[in-house]
CSV table of C-alpha atoms and ligand atoms in Angstrom, one decimal:
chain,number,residue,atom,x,y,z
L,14,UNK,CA,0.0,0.0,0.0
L,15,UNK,CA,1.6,2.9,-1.1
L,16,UNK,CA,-0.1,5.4,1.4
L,17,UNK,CA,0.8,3.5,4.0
L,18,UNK,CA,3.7,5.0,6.4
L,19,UNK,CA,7.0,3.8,6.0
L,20,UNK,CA,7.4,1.8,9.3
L,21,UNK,CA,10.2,-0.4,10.4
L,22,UNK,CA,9.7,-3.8,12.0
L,23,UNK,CA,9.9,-2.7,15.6
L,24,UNK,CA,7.5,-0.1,14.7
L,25,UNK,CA,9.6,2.6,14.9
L,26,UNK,CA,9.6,5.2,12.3
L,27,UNK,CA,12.1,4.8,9.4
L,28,UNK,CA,14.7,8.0,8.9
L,29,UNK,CA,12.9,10.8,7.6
L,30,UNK,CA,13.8,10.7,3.7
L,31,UNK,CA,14.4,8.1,1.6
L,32,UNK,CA,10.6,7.9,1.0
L,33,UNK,CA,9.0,8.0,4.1
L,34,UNK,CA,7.9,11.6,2.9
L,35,UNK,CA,4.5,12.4,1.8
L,36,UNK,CA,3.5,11.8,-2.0
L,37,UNK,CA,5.0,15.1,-3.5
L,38,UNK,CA,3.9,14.1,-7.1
L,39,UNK,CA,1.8,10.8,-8.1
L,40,UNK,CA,0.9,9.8,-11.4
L,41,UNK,CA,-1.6,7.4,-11.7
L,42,UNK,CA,-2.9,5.2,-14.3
L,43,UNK,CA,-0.7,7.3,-17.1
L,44,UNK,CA,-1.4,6.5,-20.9
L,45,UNK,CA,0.5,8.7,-23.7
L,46,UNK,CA,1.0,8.0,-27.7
L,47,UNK,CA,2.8,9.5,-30.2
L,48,UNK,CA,-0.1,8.6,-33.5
L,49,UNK,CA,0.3,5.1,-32.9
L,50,UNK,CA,3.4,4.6,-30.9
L,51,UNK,CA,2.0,4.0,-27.1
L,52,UNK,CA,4.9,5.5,-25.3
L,53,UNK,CA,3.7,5.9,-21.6
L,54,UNK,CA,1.7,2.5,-20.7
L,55,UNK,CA,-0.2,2.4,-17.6
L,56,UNK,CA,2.1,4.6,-15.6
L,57,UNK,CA,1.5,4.2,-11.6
L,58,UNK,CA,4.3,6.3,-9.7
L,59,UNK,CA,5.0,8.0,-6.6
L,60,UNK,CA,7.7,10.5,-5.4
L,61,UNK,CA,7.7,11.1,-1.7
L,62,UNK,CA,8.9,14.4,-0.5
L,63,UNK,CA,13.0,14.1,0.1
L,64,UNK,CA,12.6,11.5,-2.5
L,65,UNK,CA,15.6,10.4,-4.9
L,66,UNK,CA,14.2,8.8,-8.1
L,67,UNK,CA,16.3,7.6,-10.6
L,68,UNK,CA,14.9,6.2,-13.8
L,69,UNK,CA,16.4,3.9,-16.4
L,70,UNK,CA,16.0,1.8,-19.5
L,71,UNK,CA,17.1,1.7,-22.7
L,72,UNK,CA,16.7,4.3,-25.4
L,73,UNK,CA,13.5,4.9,-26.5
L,74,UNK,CA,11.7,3.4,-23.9
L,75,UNK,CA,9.9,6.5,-22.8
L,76,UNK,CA,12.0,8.3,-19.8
L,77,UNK,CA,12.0,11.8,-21.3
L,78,UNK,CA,8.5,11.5,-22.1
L,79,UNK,CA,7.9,10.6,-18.2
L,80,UNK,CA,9.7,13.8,-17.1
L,81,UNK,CA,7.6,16.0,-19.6
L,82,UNK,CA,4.5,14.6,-18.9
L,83,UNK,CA,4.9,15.6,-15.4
L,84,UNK,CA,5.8,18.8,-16.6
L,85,UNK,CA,2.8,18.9,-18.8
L,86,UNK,CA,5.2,19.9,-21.5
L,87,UNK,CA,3.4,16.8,-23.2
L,88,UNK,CA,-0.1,16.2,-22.7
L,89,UNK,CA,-1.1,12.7,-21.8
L,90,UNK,CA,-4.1,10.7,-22.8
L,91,UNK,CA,-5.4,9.2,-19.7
L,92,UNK,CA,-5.1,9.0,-16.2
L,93,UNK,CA,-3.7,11.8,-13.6
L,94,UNK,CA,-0.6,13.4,-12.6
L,95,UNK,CA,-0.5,15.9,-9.1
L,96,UNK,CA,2.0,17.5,-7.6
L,97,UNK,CA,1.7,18.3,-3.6
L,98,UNK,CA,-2.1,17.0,-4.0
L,99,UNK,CA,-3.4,19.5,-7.0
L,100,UNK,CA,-4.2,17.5,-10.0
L,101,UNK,CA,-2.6,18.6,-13.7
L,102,UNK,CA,-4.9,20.5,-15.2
L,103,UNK,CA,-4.8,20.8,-19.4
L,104,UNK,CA,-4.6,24.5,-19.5
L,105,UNK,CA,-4.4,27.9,-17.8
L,106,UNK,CA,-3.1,29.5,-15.0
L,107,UNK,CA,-2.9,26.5,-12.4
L,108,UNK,CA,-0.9,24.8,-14.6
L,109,UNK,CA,1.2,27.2,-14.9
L,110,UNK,CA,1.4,27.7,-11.2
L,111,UNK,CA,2.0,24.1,-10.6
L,112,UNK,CA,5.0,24.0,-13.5
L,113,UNK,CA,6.6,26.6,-11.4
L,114,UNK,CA,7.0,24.2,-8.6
L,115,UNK,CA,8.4,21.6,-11.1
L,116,UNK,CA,12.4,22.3,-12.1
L,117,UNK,CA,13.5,21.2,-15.1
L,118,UNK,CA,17.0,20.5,-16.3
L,119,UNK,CA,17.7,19.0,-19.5
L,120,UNK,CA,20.4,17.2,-21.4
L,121,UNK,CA,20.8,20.5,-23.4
L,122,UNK,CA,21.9,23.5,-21.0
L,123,UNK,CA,19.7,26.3,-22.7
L,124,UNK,CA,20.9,29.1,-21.3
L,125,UNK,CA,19.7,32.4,-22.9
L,126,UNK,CA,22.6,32.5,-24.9
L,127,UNK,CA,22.7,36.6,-24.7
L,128,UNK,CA,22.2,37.2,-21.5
L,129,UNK,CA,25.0,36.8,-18.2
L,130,UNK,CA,25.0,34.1,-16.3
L,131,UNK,CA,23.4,36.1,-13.4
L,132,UNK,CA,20.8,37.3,-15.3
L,133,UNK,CA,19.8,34.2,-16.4
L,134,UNK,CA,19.4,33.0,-13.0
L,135,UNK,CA,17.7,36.2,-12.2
L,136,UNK,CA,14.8,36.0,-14.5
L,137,UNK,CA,12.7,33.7,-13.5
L,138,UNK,CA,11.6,34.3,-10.1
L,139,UNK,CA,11.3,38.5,-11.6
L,140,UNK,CA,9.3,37.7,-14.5
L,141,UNK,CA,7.7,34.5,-13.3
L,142,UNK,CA,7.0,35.5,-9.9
L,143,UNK,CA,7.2,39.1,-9.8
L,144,UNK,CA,10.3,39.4,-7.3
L,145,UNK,CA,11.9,42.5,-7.2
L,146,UNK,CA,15.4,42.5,-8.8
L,147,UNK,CA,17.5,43.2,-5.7
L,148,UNK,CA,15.9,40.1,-3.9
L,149,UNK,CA,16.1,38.2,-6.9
L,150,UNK,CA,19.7,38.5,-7.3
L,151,UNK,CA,20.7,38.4,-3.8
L,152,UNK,CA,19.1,34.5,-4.5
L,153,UNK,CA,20.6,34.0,-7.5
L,154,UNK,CA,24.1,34.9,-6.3
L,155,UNK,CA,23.7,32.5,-3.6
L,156,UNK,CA,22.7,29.5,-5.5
L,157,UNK,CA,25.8,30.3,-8.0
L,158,UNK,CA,28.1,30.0,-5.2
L,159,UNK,CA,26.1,27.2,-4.3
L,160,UNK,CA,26.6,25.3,-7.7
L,161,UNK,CA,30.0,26.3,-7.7
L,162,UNK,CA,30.2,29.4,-10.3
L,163,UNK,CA,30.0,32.5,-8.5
L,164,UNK,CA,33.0,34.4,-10.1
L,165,UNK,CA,31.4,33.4,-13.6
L,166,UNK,CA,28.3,35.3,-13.2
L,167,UNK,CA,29.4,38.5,-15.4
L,168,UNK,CA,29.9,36.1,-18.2
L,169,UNK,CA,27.7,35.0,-20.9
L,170,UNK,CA,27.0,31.2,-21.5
L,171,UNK,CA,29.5,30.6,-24.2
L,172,UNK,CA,32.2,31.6,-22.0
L,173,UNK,CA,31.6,28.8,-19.9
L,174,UNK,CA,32.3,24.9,-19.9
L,175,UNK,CA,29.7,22.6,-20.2
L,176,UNK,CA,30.2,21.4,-16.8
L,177,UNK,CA,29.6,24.8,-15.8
L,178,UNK,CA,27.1,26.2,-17.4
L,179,UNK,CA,24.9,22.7,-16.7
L,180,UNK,CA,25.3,24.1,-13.3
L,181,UNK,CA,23.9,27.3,-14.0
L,182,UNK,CA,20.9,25.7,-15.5
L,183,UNK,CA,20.4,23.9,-12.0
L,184,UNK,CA,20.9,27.2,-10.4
L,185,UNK,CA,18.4,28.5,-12.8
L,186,UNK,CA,15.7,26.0,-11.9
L,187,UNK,CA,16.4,25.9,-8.4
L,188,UNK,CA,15.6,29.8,-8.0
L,189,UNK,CA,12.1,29.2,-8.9
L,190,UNK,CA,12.1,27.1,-5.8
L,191,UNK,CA,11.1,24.1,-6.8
L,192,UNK,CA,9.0,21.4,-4.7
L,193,UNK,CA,10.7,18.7,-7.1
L,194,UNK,CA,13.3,19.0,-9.6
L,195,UNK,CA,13.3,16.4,-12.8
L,196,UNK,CA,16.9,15.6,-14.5
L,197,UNK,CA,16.8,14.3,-17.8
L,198,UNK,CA,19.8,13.0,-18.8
L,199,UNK,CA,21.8,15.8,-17.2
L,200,UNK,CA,25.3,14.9,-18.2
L,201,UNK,CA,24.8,13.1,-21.2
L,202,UNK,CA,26.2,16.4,-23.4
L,203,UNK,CA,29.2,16.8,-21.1
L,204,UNK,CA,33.1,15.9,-21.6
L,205,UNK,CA,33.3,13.1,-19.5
L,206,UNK,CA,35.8,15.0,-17.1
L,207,UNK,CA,32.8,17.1,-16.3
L,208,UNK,CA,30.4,14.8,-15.5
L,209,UNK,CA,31.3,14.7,-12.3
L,210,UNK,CA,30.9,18.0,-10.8
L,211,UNK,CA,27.5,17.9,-12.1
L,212,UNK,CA,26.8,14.9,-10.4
L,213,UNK,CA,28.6,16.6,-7.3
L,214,UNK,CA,26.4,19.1,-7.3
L,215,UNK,CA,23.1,16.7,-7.9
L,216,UNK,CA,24.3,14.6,-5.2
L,217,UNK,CA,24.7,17.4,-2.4
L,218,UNK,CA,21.0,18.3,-3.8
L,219,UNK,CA,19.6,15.2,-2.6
L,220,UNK,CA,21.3,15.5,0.8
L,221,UNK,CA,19.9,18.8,1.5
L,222,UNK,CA,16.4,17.2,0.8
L,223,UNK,CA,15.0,17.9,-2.6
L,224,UNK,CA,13.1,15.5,-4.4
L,225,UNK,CA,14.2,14.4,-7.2
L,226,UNK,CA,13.6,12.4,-10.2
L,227,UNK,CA,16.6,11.6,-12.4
L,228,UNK,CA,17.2,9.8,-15.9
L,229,UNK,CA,20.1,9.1,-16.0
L,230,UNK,CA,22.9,6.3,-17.3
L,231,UNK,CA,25.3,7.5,-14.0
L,232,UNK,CA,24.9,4.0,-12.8
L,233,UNK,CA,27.4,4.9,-9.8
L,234,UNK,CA,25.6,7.9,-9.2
L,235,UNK,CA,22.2,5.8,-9.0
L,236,UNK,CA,23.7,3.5,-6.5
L,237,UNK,CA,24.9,6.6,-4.5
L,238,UNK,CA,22.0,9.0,-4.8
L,239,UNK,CA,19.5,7.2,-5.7
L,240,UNK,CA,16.3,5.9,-3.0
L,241,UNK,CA,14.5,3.8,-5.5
L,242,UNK,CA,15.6,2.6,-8.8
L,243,UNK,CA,12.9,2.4,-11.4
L,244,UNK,CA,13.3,0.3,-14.9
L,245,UNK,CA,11.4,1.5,-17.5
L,246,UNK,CA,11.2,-0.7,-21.1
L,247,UNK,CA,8.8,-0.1,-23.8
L,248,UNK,CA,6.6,2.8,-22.2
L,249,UNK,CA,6.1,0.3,-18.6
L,250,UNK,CA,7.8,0.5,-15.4
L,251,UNK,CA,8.7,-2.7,-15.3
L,252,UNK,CA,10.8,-3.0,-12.0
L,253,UNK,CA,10.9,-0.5,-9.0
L,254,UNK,CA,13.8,-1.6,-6.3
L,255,UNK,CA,16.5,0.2,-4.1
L,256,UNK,CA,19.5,0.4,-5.8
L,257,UNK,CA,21.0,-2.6,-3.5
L,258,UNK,CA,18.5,-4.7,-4.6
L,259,UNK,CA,18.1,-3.4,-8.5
L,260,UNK,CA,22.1,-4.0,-8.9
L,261,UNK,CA,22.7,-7.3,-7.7
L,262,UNK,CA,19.5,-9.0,-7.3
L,263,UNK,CA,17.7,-7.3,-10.6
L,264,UNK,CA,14.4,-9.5,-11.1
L,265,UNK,CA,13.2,-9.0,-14.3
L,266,UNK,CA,15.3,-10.5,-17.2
L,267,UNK,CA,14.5,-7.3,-19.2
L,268,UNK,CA,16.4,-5.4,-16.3
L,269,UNK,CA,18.8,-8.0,-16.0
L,270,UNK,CA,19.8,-7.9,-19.9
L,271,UNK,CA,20.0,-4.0,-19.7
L,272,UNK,CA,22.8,-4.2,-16.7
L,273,UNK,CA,24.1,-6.8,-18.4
L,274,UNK,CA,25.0,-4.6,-21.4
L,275,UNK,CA,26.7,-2.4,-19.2
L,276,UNK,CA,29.5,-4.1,-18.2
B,17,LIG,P1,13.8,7.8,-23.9
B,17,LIG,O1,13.9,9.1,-23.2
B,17,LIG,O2,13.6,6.7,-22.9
B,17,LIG,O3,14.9,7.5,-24.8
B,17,LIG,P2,11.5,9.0,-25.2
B,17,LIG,O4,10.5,9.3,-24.1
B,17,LIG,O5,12.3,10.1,-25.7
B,17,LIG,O6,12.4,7.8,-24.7
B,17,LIG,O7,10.7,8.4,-26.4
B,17,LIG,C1,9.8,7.3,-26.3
B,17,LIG,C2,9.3,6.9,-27.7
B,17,LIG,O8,8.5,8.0,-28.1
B,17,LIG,C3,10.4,6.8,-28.7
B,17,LIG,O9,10.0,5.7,-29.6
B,17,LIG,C4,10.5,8.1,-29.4
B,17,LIG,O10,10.9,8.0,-30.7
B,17,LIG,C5,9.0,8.5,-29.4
B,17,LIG,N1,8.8,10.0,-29.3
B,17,LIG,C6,9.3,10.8,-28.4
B,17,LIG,N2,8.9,12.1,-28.6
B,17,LIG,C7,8.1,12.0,-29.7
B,17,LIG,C8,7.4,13.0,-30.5
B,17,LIG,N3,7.4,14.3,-30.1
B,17,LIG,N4,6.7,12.6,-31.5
B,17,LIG,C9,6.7,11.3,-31.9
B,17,LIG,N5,7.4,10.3,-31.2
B,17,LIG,C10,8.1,10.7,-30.2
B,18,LIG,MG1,15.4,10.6,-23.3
């Protein structure tokens, strides 16, 4: 029973993240095609507050479409998706009030390729939300230094490495202040000597509490970050498991023949 509280055997209550959280966003019953591709097939899944998520599966078996779907940067053909207990609507302004508590951060950076580095973490909450400049920026300069690229933020995106300016975009979601953020495939566009401080900067994320929900291929980052694995083939989840249990102890052979690939 999903709802029920996360208990351990002696009854007492199990640490306070790693799921024991309430449901922060729930999809339920989730059906999406492309024409006649059915991407998203009967999608039940639900991210408790603190939450780490990580999704995998192989290409093309419907993890992007997941993350926009919750996003409702795709609409979905059946079923429900809420986040903090208000349910997707199609259209209008409660959507876009519940896509501000959603953080996005994509395999691409995009950056507003004109503007500073600060500015682009600036805009958001003053457009968006209406906050005035000086408080905006006071937050924005703190979540640079948080990410790592304070003395950058007079620059303009091209001047900056990939590694870095995938941090700005986390900066740049995180200033919205997100109840959840979503990762797809954040380091998949990155020299691999950047990777890490990306991850670095994912995995102190988690430890201050966020909830998140990651695509990713980091295996090592999955078995470090991540609360609950979940392996997604052909539009299903077709296994959910901690990452102990998902990487030695995988159950179904479609899981088992992805990580086998790996190696
Ligand atoms: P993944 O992220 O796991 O690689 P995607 O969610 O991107 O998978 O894609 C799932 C399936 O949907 C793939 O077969 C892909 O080609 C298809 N697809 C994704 N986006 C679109 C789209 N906008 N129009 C048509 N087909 C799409
Ligand atoms: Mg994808």
């Amino acid at each position: 029973d999903p709802s029920a509280p996360d208990v351990a055997p002696d009854g007492v209550a199990a640490r306070p993240q790693a799921g024991a959280g309430e449901p922060l966003v729930v999809l339920r019953d989730v059906n999406k095609h492309f024409g006649a591709l059915h991407v998203l097939r009967d999608i039940d899944l639900t991210v408790r507050r603190g939450e780490v998520v990580v999704v995998i599966g192989p290409s093309g078996s419907g993890k992007s479409t997941l993350c926009r779907v919750i996003n409702r940067l795709e609409p979905i053909d059946s079923g429900t998706i809420t986040i903090d207990g208000a349910e997707l609507p199609e259209e209008g302004r409660e959507l876009a009030r519940l896509r501000a508590e959603v953080g996005m951060v994509f395999q691409s950076f995009n950056l507003f390729a004109h503007k500073t580095i600060l500015d682009n973490v600036m805009l958001g909450p003053v457009k968006a939300k209406g906050m005035r400049p000086r408080d905006a920026e006071r937050r924005a300069k703190d979540l640079l230094d948080r990410v790592g690229v304070a003395n950058q933020s007079a620059k303009r995106p091209a001047q900056l490495s990939g590694g870095q300016q995938q941090r700005v975009a986390i900066a740049r979601a995180l200033a919205m202040q997100p109840k959840v953020m979503l990762f797809d495939e954040p380091t998949s566009a990155l020299d691999p000597e950047m990777i890490n401080e990306v991850l670095d900067v994912m995995t102190d994320l988690a430890k201050d509490g966020m909830t998140m929900v990651v695509v990713t291929h980091e295996m090592g980052f999955a078995r470090r970050a991540a609360d609950r694995v979940v392996f997604m083939d052909e539009g299903r989840i077709v296994e959910e498991a901690t990452p102990e249990e998902f990487f030695t102890n995988a159950r179904s052979p479609r899981a088992q023949d992805f990580l086998s690939k790996l190696l």
